[in-house]
GROMACS .gro file of C-alpha atoms in nm:
model
  505
    1MET     CA    1   4.919  -2.618   0.325
    2CYS     CA    2   4.591  -2.674   0.148
    3GLY     CA    3   4.235  -2.795   0.201
    4VAL     CA    4   4.081  -3.083   0.009
    5VAL     CA    5   3.727  -3.216   0.003
    6GLY     CA    6   3.539  -3.489  -0.192
    7ILE     CA    7   3.167  -3.591  -0.178
    8VAL     CA    8   2.954  -3.870  -0.326
    9ALA     CA    9   2.593  -3.799  -0.277
   10ASN     CA   10   2.250  -3.869  -0.428
   11SER     CA   11   2.171  -3.490  -0.492
   12PRO     CA   12   2.378  -3.197  -0.619
   13VAL     CA   13   2.700  -3.151  -0.423
   14ASN     CA   14   2.803  -2.802  -0.549
   15LEU     CA   15   2.672  -2.612  -0.249
   16SER     CA   16   2.814  -2.870   0.006
   17LEU     CA   17   3.154  -2.850  -0.165
   18TYR     CA   18   3.148  -2.457  -0.144
   19ASP     CA   19   3.046  -2.470   0.221
   20ALA     CA   20   3.328  -2.725   0.298
   21LEU     CA   21   3.583  -2.501   0.128
   22THR     CA   22   3.469  -2.192   0.312
   23VAL     CA   23   3.546  -2.361   0.650
   24LEU     CA   24   3.874  -2.492   0.519
   25GLN     CA   25   3.974  -2.143   0.398
   26HIS     CA   26   4.227  -2.102   0.678
   27ARG     CA   27   4.430  -2.380   0.499
   28GLY     CA   28   4.471  -2.189   0.181
   29GLN     CA   29   4.384  -1.836   0.075
   30ASP     CA   30   4.565  -1.818  -0.265
   31ALA     CA   31   4.333  -2.009  -0.491
   32ALA     CA   32   4.020  -2.233  -0.496
   33GLY     CA   33   3.862  -2.490  -0.736
   34ILE     CA   34   3.583  -2.733  -0.763
   35VAL     CA   35   3.527  -3.012  -1.020
   36THR     CA   36   3.192  -3.199  -1.033
   37LEU     CA   37   3.097  -3.497  -1.253
   38ASP     CA   38   2.781  -3.477  -1.440
   39GLU     CA   39   2.658  -3.714  -1.710
   40GLY     CA   40   3.002  -3.832  -1.793
   41ASN     CA   41   3.151  -3.481  -1.812
   42PHE     CA   42   3.372  -3.276  -1.576
   43ARG     CA   43   3.237  -2.932  -1.478
   44GLN     CA   44   3.508  -2.714  -1.337
   45ARG     CA   45   3.565  -2.372  -1.186
   46LYS     CA   46   3.892  -2.266  -1.034
   47ALA     CA   47   4.076  -1.941  -1.006
   48ASN     CA   48   4.304  -1.731  -0.779
   49GLY     CA   49   4.131  -1.581  -0.473
   50LEU     CA   50   3.925  -1.661  -0.173
   51VAL     CA   51   3.639  -1.921  -0.203
   52SER     CA   52   3.383  -1.641  -0.190
   53ASP     CA   53   3.548  -1.456  -0.470
   54VAL     CA   54   3.612  -1.749  -0.702
   55PHE     CA   55   3.260  -1.895  -0.705
   56GLN     CA   56   2.973  -1.666  -0.818
   57GLN     CA   57   2.617  -1.775  -0.868
   58LYS     CA   58   2.670  -1.837  -1.233
   59HIS     CA   59   2.960  -2.071  -1.157
   60MET     CA   60   2.766  -2.260  -0.898
   61MET     CA   61   2.477  -2.319  -1.142
   62ARG     CA   62   2.706  -2.473  -1.386
   63LEU     CA   63   2.873  -2.710  -1.139
   64LYS     CA   64   2.613  -2.980  -1.171
   65GLY     CA   65   2.648  -3.339  -1.056
   66ASN     CA   66   2.612  -3.551  -0.743
   67ILE     CA   67   2.985  -3.623  -0.704
   68GLY     CA   68   3.274  -3.372  -0.688
   69ILE     CA   69   3.599  -3.264  -0.535
   70GLY     CA   70   3.723  -2.923  -0.410
   71HIS     CA   71   4.049  -2.753  -0.308
   72CYS     CA   72   4.171  -2.440  -0.148
   73ARG     CA   73   4.536  -2.358  -0.192
   74TYR     CA   74   4.827  -2.159  -0.074
   75PRO     CA   75   5.153  -2.219  -0.251
   76THR     CA   76   5.462  -2.385  -0.089
   77ALA     CA   77   5.685  -2.188  -0.324
   78GLY     CA   78   5.544  -1.838  -0.298
   79SER     CA   79   5.294  -1.657  -0.522
   80SER     CA   80   5.126  -1.862  -0.787
   81SER     CA   81   4.960  -1.819  -1.130
   82ALA     CA   82   4.596  -1.906  -1.186
   83ALA     CA   83   4.719  -2.200  -1.397
   84GLU     CA   84   4.837  -2.369  -1.082
   85ALA     CA   85   4.498  -2.365  -0.909
   86GLN     CA   86   4.355  -2.701  -0.847
   87PRO     CA   87   4.200  -2.953  -0.919
   88PHE     CA   88   4.397  -3.060  -1.229
   89TYR     CA   89   4.259  -3.306  -1.481
   90VAL     CA   90   4.367  -3.530  -1.768
   91ASN     CA   91   4.171  -3.701  -2.046
   92SER     CA   92   4.386  -4.026  -2.068
   93PRO     CA   93   4.325  -4.310  -1.991
   94PHE     CA   94   4.001  -4.194  -1.851
   95GLY     CA   95   3.882  -3.855  -1.742
   96ILE     CA   96   4.067  -3.800  -1.412
   97ALA     CA   97   4.062  -3.499  -1.191
   98LEU     CA   98   4.279  -3.466  -0.886
   99ALA     CA   99   4.361  -3.228  -0.593
  100HIS     CA  100   4.610  -3.271  -0.318
  101ASN     CA  101   4.735  -3.130   0.008
  102GLY     CA  102   5.100  -3.165   0.082
  103ASN     CA  103   5.430  -3.161  -0.094
  104LEU     CA  104   5.623  -3.425  -0.291
  105THR     CA  105   5.998  -3.422  -0.213
  106ASN     CA  106   6.099  -3.600  -0.528
  107ALA     CA  107   5.904  -3.374  -0.765
  108ARG     CA  108   6.213  -3.319  -1.001
  109GLU     CA  109   6.243  -3.701  -1.052
  110LEU     CA  110   5.868  -3.724  -1.114
  111LYS     CA  111   5.903  -3.458  -1.377
  112ASP     CA  112   6.164  -3.665  -1.557
  113LYS     CA  113   5.949  -3.972  -1.515
  114CYS     CA  114   5.649  -3.802  -1.683
  115ASN     CA  115   5.865  -3.685  -1.973
  116SER     CA  116   6.001  -4.043  -2.019
  117ILE     CA  117   5.642  -4.190  -2.035
  118PHE     CA  118   5.530  -3.902  -2.261
  119ARG     CA  119   5.294  -3.741  -2.024
  120HIS     CA  120   5.306  -3.366  -2.059
  121THR     CA  121   5.259  -3.129  -1.772
  122ASN     CA  122   5.175  -2.757  -1.804
  123THR     CA  123   5.271  -2.631  -1.466
  124ASN     CA  124   5.539  -2.657  -1.195
  125SER     CA  125   5.291  -2.810  -0.956
  126ASP     CA  126   5.373  -3.138  -0.799
  127SER     CA  127   5.002  -3.209  -0.784
  128GLU     CA  128   4.987  -3.217  -1.162
  129LEU     CA  129   5.277  -3.467  -1.159
  130LEU     CA  130   5.106  -3.682  -0.904
  131LEU     CA  131   4.789  -3.681  -1.128
  132ASN     CA  132   4.990  -3.801  -1.436
  133ILE     CA  133   5.171  -4.071  -1.239
  134PHE     CA  134   4.831  -4.198  -1.104
  135ALA     CA  135   4.680  -4.179  -1.469
  136TRP     CA  136   4.979  -4.360  -1.601
  137ARG     CA  137   4.967  -4.642  -1.354
  138LEU     CA  138   4.583  -4.677  -1.428
  139GLN     CA  139   4.655  -4.695  -1.792
  140GLU     CA  140   4.926  -4.964  -1.744
  141ILE     CA  141   4.702  -5.172  -1.526
  142THR     CA  142   4.374  -5.154  -1.739
  143GLN     CA  143   4.537  -5.135  -2.077
  144CYS     CA  144   4.256  -4.894  -2.160
  145ARG     CA  145   4.011  -5.187  -2.208
  146HIS     CA  146   3.769  -5.109  -1.938
  147LEU     CA  147   3.695  -4.883  -1.650
  148PRO     CA  148   3.900  -4.973  -1.345
  149THR     CA  149   3.764  -5.200  -1.067
  150ALA     CA  150   3.826  -5.120  -0.712
  151ASP     CA  151   4.117  -5.374  -0.696
  152GLU     CA  152   4.275  -5.211  -1.000
  153ILE     CA  153   4.239  -4.862  -0.848
  154PHE     CA  154   4.403  -4.981  -0.527
  155ALA     CA  155   4.681  -5.153  -0.739
  156ALA     CA  156   4.746  -4.809  -0.904
  157VAL     CA  157   4.756  -4.630  -0.573
  158ARG     CA  158   5.009  -4.895  -0.442
  159ASP     CA  159   5.224  -4.811  -0.746
  160VAL     CA  160   5.189  -4.444  -0.688
  161ASN     CA  161   5.299  -4.475  -0.334
  162LYS     CA  162   5.610  -4.641  -0.453
  163GLU     CA  163   5.690  -4.366  -0.701
  164ILE     CA  164   5.626  -4.062  -0.481
  165TYR     CA  165   5.788  -3.936  -0.146
  166GLY     CA  166   5.658  -3.673   0.080
  167GLY     CA  167   5.332  -3.591   0.272
  168TYR     CA  168   5.012  -3.600   0.085
  169ALA     CA  169   4.635  -3.630   0.116
  170VAL     CA  170   4.473  -3.673  -0.218
  171VAL     CA  171   4.111  -3.653  -0.363
  172SER     CA  172   4.036  -3.765  -0.721
  173LEU     CA  173   3.748  -3.824  -0.959
  174ILE     CA  174   3.732  -4.091  -1.231
  175ILE     CA  175   3.471  -4.051  -1.498
  176GLY     CA  176   3.248  -4.362  -1.501
  177GLY     CA  177   3.412  -4.472  -1.167
  178GLY     CA  178   3.375  -4.250  -0.866
  179LEU     CA  179   3.573  -4.080  -0.587
  180VAL     CA  180   3.931  -4.194  -0.490
  181ALA     CA  181   4.101  -4.062  -0.184
  182PHE     CA  182   4.436  -4.172  -0.031
  183ARG     CA  183   4.688  -4.062   0.230
  184ASP     CA  184   5.058  -4.094   0.264
  185PRO     CA  185   5.208  -4.391   0.441
  186PHE     CA  186   5.287  -4.177   0.753
  187GLY     CA  187   4.964  -3.995   0.764
  188ILE     CA  188   5.158  -3.665   0.778
  189ARG     CA  189   4.882  -3.460   0.605
  190PRO     CA  190   4.528  -3.502   0.765
  191LEU     CA  191   4.229  -3.673   0.591
  192VAL     CA  192   3.901  -3.775   0.741
  193LEU     CA  193   3.602  -3.984   0.632
  194GLY     CA  194   3.239  -3.905   0.711
  195SER     CA  195   2.895  -4.020   0.608
  196ARG     CA  196   2.531  -3.921   0.618
  197VAL     CA  197   2.199  -4.084   0.530
  198ASP     CA  198   1.966  -3.917   0.275
  199GLU     CA  199   1.588  -3.902   0.301
  200GLN     CA  200   1.563  -4.236   0.115
  201GLY     CA  201   1.787  -4.403   0.372
  202ARG     CA  202   2.085  -4.418   0.132
  203THR     CA  203   2.438  -4.360   0.260
  204GLU     CA  204   2.641  -4.075   0.120
  205TYR     CA  205   3.012  -4.025   0.179
  206MET     CA  206   3.251  -3.740   0.224
  207VAL     CA  207   3.630  -3.705   0.278
  208ALA     CA  208   3.794  -3.381   0.383
  209SER     CA  209   4.121  -3.237   0.535
  210GLU     CA  210   3.939  -3.158   0.873
  211SER     CA  211   3.623  -3.290   1.048
  212VAL     CA  212   3.475  -2.933   1.064
  213ALA     CA  213   3.411  -2.957   0.690
  214LEU     CA  214   3.208  -3.277   0.751
  215ALA     CA  215   2.998  -3.109   1.026
  216VAL     CA  216   2.905  -2.807   0.823
  217CYS     CA  217   2.776  -3.030   0.542
  218GLY     CA  218   2.577  -3.252   0.781
  219PHE     CA  219   2.811  -3.552   0.771
  220LYS     CA  220   2.915  -3.751   1.069
  221LEU     CA  221   3.286  -3.820   1.126
  222LEU     CA  222   3.339  -4.190   1.091
  223ARG     CA  223   3.723  -4.205   1.125
  224ASP     CA  224   4.050  -4.082   0.980
  225VAL     CA  225   4.173  -4.225   0.661
  226ALA     CA  226   4.454  -4.445   0.782
  227PRO     CA  227   4.816  -4.390   0.676
  228GLY     CA  228   4.868  -4.548   0.344
  229GLU     CA  229   4.491  -4.620   0.303
  230ALA     CA  230   4.294  -4.562  -0.017
  231ILE     CA  231   3.914  -4.506  -0.026
  232TYR     CA  232   3.715  -4.566  -0.334
  233VAL     CA  233   3.339  -4.464  -0.348
  234THR     CA  234   3.167  -4.554  -0.670
  235THR     CA  235   2.911  -4.314  -0.829
  236GLU     CA  236   2.642  -4.549  -0.691
  237GLY     CA  237   2.768  -4.500  -0.344
  238GLN     CA  238   2.953  -4.829  -0.280
  239LEU     CA  239   3.258  -4.780  -0.056
  240TYR     CA  240   3.572  -4.983  -0.076
  241SER     CA  241   3.895  -4.934   0.110
  242ALA     CA  242   4.246  -5.098   0.124
  243ILE     CA  243   4.592  -5.028   0.274
  244CYS     CA  244   4.801  -4.953  -0.031
  245ALA     CA  245   5.149  -4.895   0.108
  246GLU     CA  246   5.413  -5.087   0.293
  247ASN     CA  247   5.547  -5.015   0.645
  248CYS     CA  248   5.265  -4.769   0.729
  249LYS     CA  249   5.303  -4.585   1.053
  250LEU     CA  250   5.108  -4.285   1.187
  251GLN     CA  251   5.323  -3.991   1.234
  252PRO     CA  252   5.093  -3.683   1.182
  253CYS     CA  253   5.231  -3.333   1.147
  254LEU     CA  254   5.264  -3.187   1.499
  255PHE     CA  255   5.243  -2.830   1.373
  256GLU     CA  256   4.884  -2.892   1.249
  257TYR     CA  257   4.770  -2.886   1.610
  258VAL     CA  258   4.981  -2.578   1.706
  259TYR     CA  259   4.871  -2.356   1.418
  260PHE     CA  260   4.697  -2.478   1.110
  261ALA     CA  261   4.387  -2.680   1.211
  262ARG     CA  262   4.072  -2.515   1.331
  263PRO     CA  263   4.002  -2.569   1.697
  264ASP     CA  264   3.660  -2.726   1.623
  265SER     CA  265   3.823  -3.006   1.421
  266VAL     CA  266   3.912  -3.358   1.540
  267MET     CA  267   4.212  -3.520   1.365
  268ASN     CA  268   4.375  -3.847   1.436
  269GLY     CA  269   4.146  -3.894   1.740
  270VAL     CA  270   4.253  -3.561   1.900
  271SER     CA  271   4.036  -3.257   1.951
  272VAL     CA  272   4.245  -2.963   1.824
  273TYR     CA  273   4.083  -2.739   2.089
  274ALA     CA  274   4.162  -2.976   2.373
  275SER     CA  275   4.522  -3.015   2.254
  276ARG     CA  276   4.562  -2.642   2.269
  277VAL     CA  277   4.417  -2.618   2.614
  278SER     CA  278   4.673  -2.881   2.708
  279MET     CA  279   4.948  -2.676   2.553
  280GLY     CA  280   4.852  -2.392   2.771
  281THR     CA  281   4.868  -2.613   3.086
  282LYS     CA  282   5.211  -2.734   2.997
  283LEU     CA  283   5.338  -2.386   2.914
  284ALA     CA  284   5.187  -2.246   3.241
  285GLU     CA  285   5.353  -2.523   3.444
  286LYS     CA  286   5.695  -2.421   3.297
  287LEU     CA  287   5.625  -2.061   3.369
  288LYS     CA  288   5.549  -2.147   3.731
  289ARG     CA  289   5.851  -2.367   3.761
  290GLU     CA  290   6.118  -2.151   3.585
  291TYR     CA  291   5.983  -1.803   3.552
  292SER     CA  292   5.800  -1.714   3.873
  293HIS     CA  293   6.033  -1.410   3.914
  294LEU     CA  294   5.866  -1.232   3.610
  295ASN     CA  295   5.563  -1.126   3.830
  296ILE     CA  296   5.325  -1.116   3.528
  297ASP     CA  297   5.040  -0.872   3.564
  298VAL     CA  298   4.832  -0.980   3.263
  299VAL     CA  299   4.827  -1.253   2.991
  300ILE     CA  300   4.741  -1.126   2.633
  301PRO     CA  301   4.706  -1.366   2.335
  302ILE     CA  302   4.813  -1.280   1.981
  303PRO     CA  303   4.491  -1.370   1.812
  304GLU     CA  304   4.358  -1.604   1.721
  305THR     CA  305   4.520  -1.949   1.735
  306SER     CA  306   4.686  -1.883   2.077
  307CYS     CA  307   4.362  -1.761   2.256
  308ASP     CA  308   4.270  -2.096   2.400
  309ILE     CA  309   4.635  -2.148   2.515
  310ALA     CA  310   4.649  -1.811   2.674
  311VAL     CA  311   4.323  -1.855   2.859
  312GLN     CA  312   4.459  -2.168   3.021
  313ILE     CA  313   4.788  -2.001   3.115
  314ALA     CA  314   4.611  -1.710   3.280
  315ARG     CA  315   4.384  -1.949   3.477
  316ILE     CA  316   4.672  -2.153   3.614
  317LEU     CA  317   4.890  -1.859   3.693
  318GLY     CA  318   4.602  -1.678   3.863
  319VAL     CA  319   4.645  -1.352   3.662
  320PRO     CA  320   4.405  -1.168   3.440
  321TYR     CA  321   4.338  -1.267   3.080
  322ARG     CA  322   4.282  -0.977   2.841
  323GLN     CA  323   4.226  -0.919   2.464
  324GLY     CA  324   4.493  -0.669   2.401
  325PHE     CA  325   4.484  -0.672   2.024
  326VAL     CA  326   4.206  -0.618   1.777
  327LYS     CA  327   4.241  -0.829   1.465
  328ASN     CA  328   4.146  -0.721   1.111
  329ARG     CA  329   3.989  -1.041   0.995
  330TYR     CA  330   4.033  -0.941   0.623
  331ILE     CA  331   4.409  -0.994   0.640
  332GLY     CA  332   4.553  -1.332   0.552
  333ARG     CA  333   4.806  -1.534   0.759
  334THR     CA  334   5.129  -1.330   0.754
  335PHE     CA  335   5.393  -1.593   0.781
  336ILE     CA  336   5.304  -1.729   0.446
  337MET     CA  337   5.316  -1.394   0.262
  338PRO     CA  338   5.584  -1.366  -0.004
  339GLY     CA  339   5.841  -1.106   0.103
  340GLN     CA  340   5.973  -0.952   0.417
  341LYS     CA  341   5.838  -0.606   0.345
  342GLN     CA  342   5.494  -0.734   0.272
  343ARG     CA  343   5.486  -0.936   0.592
  344LYS     CA  344   5.605  -0.627   0.798
  345LYS     CA  345   5.321  -0.417   0.647
  346SER     CA  346   5.063  -0.691   0.689
  347VAL     CA  347   5.132  -0.719   1.063
  348ARG     CA  348   5.051  -0.357   1.134
  349SER     CA  349   4.738  -0.387   0.921
  350LYS     CA  350   4.641  -0.715   1.089
  351LEU     CA  351   4.661  -0.622   1.456
  352SER     CA  352   4.590  -0.305   1.647
  353PRO     CA  353   4.662  -0.269   2.014
  354ILE     CA  354   4.432  -0.147   2.291
  355PRO     CA  355   4.677   0.080   2.484
  356SER     CA  356   4.483   0.067   2.811
  357GLU     CA  357   4.556  -0.309   2.841
  358PHE     CA  358   4.925  -0.251   2.828
  359LYS     CA  359   5.009   0.077   2.997
  360GLY     CA  360   5.221   0.025   3.304
  361LYS     CA  361   5.174  -0.358   3.307
  362ARG     CA  362   5.419  -0.648   3.287
  363VAL     CA  363   5.255  -0.827   3.001
  364LEU     CA  364   5.295  -1.189   2.891
  365LEU     CA  365   5.225  -1.215   2.516
  366VAL     CA  366   5.127  -1.566   2.408
  367ASP     CA  367   5.159  -1.686   2.059
  368ASP     CA  368   5.130  -2.033   1.892
  369SER     CA  369   5.482  -2.025   1.746
  370ILE     CA  370   5.763  -1.798   1.625
  371VAL     CA  371   5.868  -1.868   1.264
  372ARG     CA  372   6.062  -1.584   1.101
  373GLY     CA  373   6.013  -1.353   1.401
  374THR     CA  374   5.879  -1.074   1.190
  375THR     CA  375   5.536  -1.078   1.346
  376SER     CA  376   5.669  -1.135   1.699
  377GLY     CA  377   5.910  -0.838   1.680
  378GLN     CA  378   5.652  -0.596   1.563
  379ILE     CA  379   5.396  -0.710   1.820
  380VAL     CA  380   5.650  -0.669   2.104
  381GLU     CA  381   5.711  -0.315   1.956
  382MET     CA  382   5.344  -0.233   1.949
  383ALA     CA  383   5.304  -0.349   2.315
  384LYS     CA  384   5.602  -0.133   2.423
  385GLU     CA  385   5.469   0.174   2.225
  386SER     CA  386   5.133   0.120   2.419
  387GLY     CA  387   5.313   0.176   2.746
  388ALA     CA  388   5.383  -0.182   2.878
  389ALA     CA  389   5.635  -0.180   3.166
  390ALA     CA  390   5.776  -0.510   3.047
  391VAL     CA  391   5.692  -0.746   2.762
  392TYR     CA  392   5.746  -1.122   2.805
  393PHE     CA  393   5.680  -1.358   2.506
  394ALA     CA  394   5.570  -1.715   2.526
  395SER     CA  395   5.558  -1.963   2.234
  396ALA     CA  396   5.328  -2.261   2.258
  397ALA     CA  397   5.571  -2.440   2.023
  398PRO     CA  398   5.939  -2.511   2.055
  399GLU     CA  399   6.195  -2.328   1.855
  400VAL     CA  400   6.132  -2.360   1.473
  401ARG     CA  401   6.476  -2.422   1.344
  402PHE     CA  402   6.430  -2.616   1.021
  403ALA     CA  403   6.238  -2.592   0.698
  404ASN     CA  404   5.925  -2.784   0.639
  405VAL     CA  405   5.915  -3.003   0.324
  406TYR     CA  406   5.576  -3.164   0.366
  407GLY     CA  407   5.343  -2.895   0.251
  408ILE     CA  408   5.384  -2.597   0.497
  409ASP     CA  409   5.550  -2.290   0.336
  410MET     CA  410   5.806  -2.240   0.612
  411PRO     CA  411   6.102  -2.076   0.467
  412THR     CA  412   6.460  -2.201   0.421
  413LYS     CA  413   6.621  -2.249   0.756
  414ARG     CA  414   6.853  -1.941   0.717
  415GLU     CA  415   6.533  -1.721   0.714
  416LEU     CA  416   6.408  -1.878   1.045
  417ILE     CA  417   6.486  -1.661   1.343
  418ALA     CA  418   6.572  -1.962   1.569
  419TYR     CA  419   6.811  -2.122   1.323
  420ASN     CA  420   7.160  -2.124   1.482
  421ARG     CA  421   7.060  -1.877   1.750
  422THR     CA  422   7.023  -1.911   2.134
  423ASN     CA  423   6.721  -1.817   2.323
  424GLU     CA  424   6.887  -1.499   2.442
  425GLU     CA  425   6.975  -1.396   2.087
  426ILE     CA  426   6.617  -1.458   1.971
  427CYS     CA  427   6.476  -1.268   2.264
  428SER     CA  428   6.700  -0.976   2.187
  429LEU     CA  429   6.608  -0.984   1.814
  430ILE     CA  430   6.234  -0.958   1.885
  431GLY     CA  431   6.283  -0.698   2.156
  432ALA     CA  432   6.122  -0.891   2.448
  433ASP     CA  433   6.217  -0.879   2.802
  434ALA     CA  434   6.204  -1.258   2.845
  435LEU     CA  435   6.121  -1.543   2.594
  436ILE     CA  436   5.974  -1.870   2.692
  437TYR     CA  437   5.940  -2.161   2.447
  438GLN     CA  438   5.736  -2.476   2.499
  439ASP     CA  439   5.947  -2.791   2.550
  440LEU     CA  440   5.901  -3.044   2.268
  441LYS     CA  441   5.809  -3.329   2.497
  442ASP     CA  442   5.544  -3.116   2.663
  443LEU     CA  443   5.396  -3.033   2.317
  444GLU     CA  444   5.391  -3.396   2.220
  445ASP     CA  445   5.230  -3.491   2.553
  446ALA     CA  446   4.970  -3.222   2.505
  447VAL     CA  447   4.859  -3.353   2.169
  448ARG     CA  448   4.866  -3.722   2.265
  449ALA     CA  449   4.675  -3.663   2.591
  450GLU     CA  450   4.350  -3.756   2.410
  451ASN     CA  451   4.504  -4.032   2.195
  452PRO     CA  452   4.783  -4.221   2.360
  453ALA     CA  453   4.823  -4.431   2.043
  454LEU     CA  454   5.003  -4.133   1.891
  455THR     CA  455   5.345  -4.247   1.990
  456GLU     CA  456   5.539  -4.043   1.722
  457PHE     CA  457   5.482  -3.727   1.514
  458GLU     CA  458   5.632  -3.554   1.213
  459GLU     CA  459   5.823  -3.279   1.389
  460SER     CA  460   6.104  -3.195   1.152
  461VAL     CA  461   6.066  -2.810   1.191
  462PHE     CA  462   6.176  -2.859   1.554
  463THR     CA  463   6.432  -3.140   1.524
  464GLY     CA  464   6.558  -3.151   1.167
  465HIS     CA  465   6.473  -3.514   1.132
  466TYR     CA  466   6.280  -3.592   0.813
  467ILE     CA  467   6.098  -3.920   0.804
  468THR     CA  468   6.063  -3.976   0.426
  469LYS     CA  469   6.311  -4.038   0.141
  470GLY     CA  470   6.445  -3.770  -0.082
  471VAL     CA  471   6.535  -3.504   0.173
  472ASP     CA  472   6.904  -3.424   0.149
  473GLU     CA  473   7.141  -3.132   0.107
  474GLU     CA  474   7.067  -3.131  -0.272
  475TYR     CA  475   6.691  -3.104  -0.205
  476PHE     CA  476   6.746  -2.820   0.039
  477ALA     CA  477   6.956  -2.630  -0.221
  478TYR     CA  478   6.661  -2.670  -0.447
  479LEU     CA  479   6.425  -2.538  -0.178
  480ASP     CA  480   6.648  -2.234  -0.136
  481GLN     CA  481   6.593  -2.154  -0.500
  482GLN     CA  482   6.210  -2.203  -0.470
  483ARG     CA  483   6.133  -2.064  -0.128
  484SER     CA  484   6.368  -1.773  -0.047
  485ASP     CA  485   6.222  -1.432  -0.038
  486ASP     CA  486   6.411  -1.317  -0.347
  487ALA     CA  487   6.273  -1.627  -0.532
  488LYS     CA  488   5.915  -1.550  -0.423
  489ALA     CA  489   5.950  -1.193  -0.508
  490ASP     CA  490   6.068  -1.286  -0.866
  491LYS     CA  491   5.796  -1.535  -0.906
  492ALA     CA  492   5.524  -1.299  -0.786
  493TRP     CA  493   5.647  -1.047  -1.047
  494LYS     CA  494   5.632  -1.310  -1.324
  495ASP     CA  495   5.295  -1.431  -1.213
  496SER     CA  496   5.154  -1.080  -1.215
  497ASN     CA  497   5.286  -1.022  -1.568
  498GLU     CA  498   5.193  -1.367  -1.693
  499GLY     CA  499   5.117  -1.356  -2.067
  500LEU     CA  500   5.183  -0.986  -2.109
  501GLU     CA  501   5.505  -1.037  -2.310
  502ILE     CA  502   5.300  -1.207  -2.575
  503TYR     CA  503   5.101  -0.900  -2.655
  504ASN     CA  504   5.382  -0.648  -2.629
  505ILE     CA  505   5.447  -0.475  -2.967
   0.00000   0.00000   0.00000
């Protein structure tokens, strides 16, 4: 999962790009980058680390220009080297920079394609492959005789959509042209469009992964970028758009609403906050219907995504809501950390219980989801150590049984606690006295409550049904090699020692 942003304005965009990335930081804490376009040249800064660490004053002063793109990243295959930070850029056929959120399921075939057309890539990133495929199609269409027109850019995006499979939201800059943004034909990964009017009455445009990034920069949300749609905004501020894929159908990622997106964002016509309140309503109704015998004394969320859900559950059940855990806000999201030992250590560093809220009580812990179960098990353990008489665990999402292949670093299915296990077995493994999962239909209904037009979702982590091409047993074997804990640990070691062997004497 990553965050992307692109802005075309009539004044410097460096600070707006920075502000946008800071509010998209929850989508990626591994690396960050900005590329601006100034007087026909790219100006770039990217590195591993948080946005606030990557960009210092000296970098911001160099990022001149009224048009730019930004990216914050976490890797879908574990730890990464600084070389894989985005955006990427190429010089042929034009200067093109590109960043993307998502994952391409046919990256191996695209690598072969790039080799066959003599386009060299320097990393293992599918984003760099996507950039080169896009650049190649632009080269074929324009024959390098002129800068591409809007129609030619849309033709190139159509060709790209035929070449690549997976979930993706893309922002790109073309020197002499402007900003290009496009979304996959299913709209799996989010992308929104906004505008604002400057003091001279001229319209400026912005695209971003979430609407909260628009708001912090003073842009008004216009709409979502449609599935398969491409947006082109020239350096002069002229906006063009076109649908550039066949058989487009909106099936956004359901897990975005459960966990990833900020509650103050609106995506696909749905308030993330309102959807989580609805999740709490649905889960509370199930608790009243099927688990009234638990006699719950208090509802405690596992901060922070589940707080809105837990408040609603407590209200409907008529029991107290309490903050039983203090969160260390300087610890990243634990389920994306590479390696089981590191995740276990991080949970204890991330959350600290308030014993008085647990002692002698029958506690309902509420979390957004259970992925590996590492976090859940340790939290249940902490609650019992704090004196809870009983610990019940409720998940706002159904059982996560299958790997995600569209840009979320959920592990291989054999590392998921729910894979091939019953509710009773999972409950025993995490040490809870009862385990309650949200029903899939209830989760769907909670999200579509504000937008009935959302008839279907991308929900493969719950069902094992993948809606794009290129997802088969061979691909899952490849994922095992990339995403298993052993693979991540090995990659992390290589990244930390990158380049050292060159200087060993």
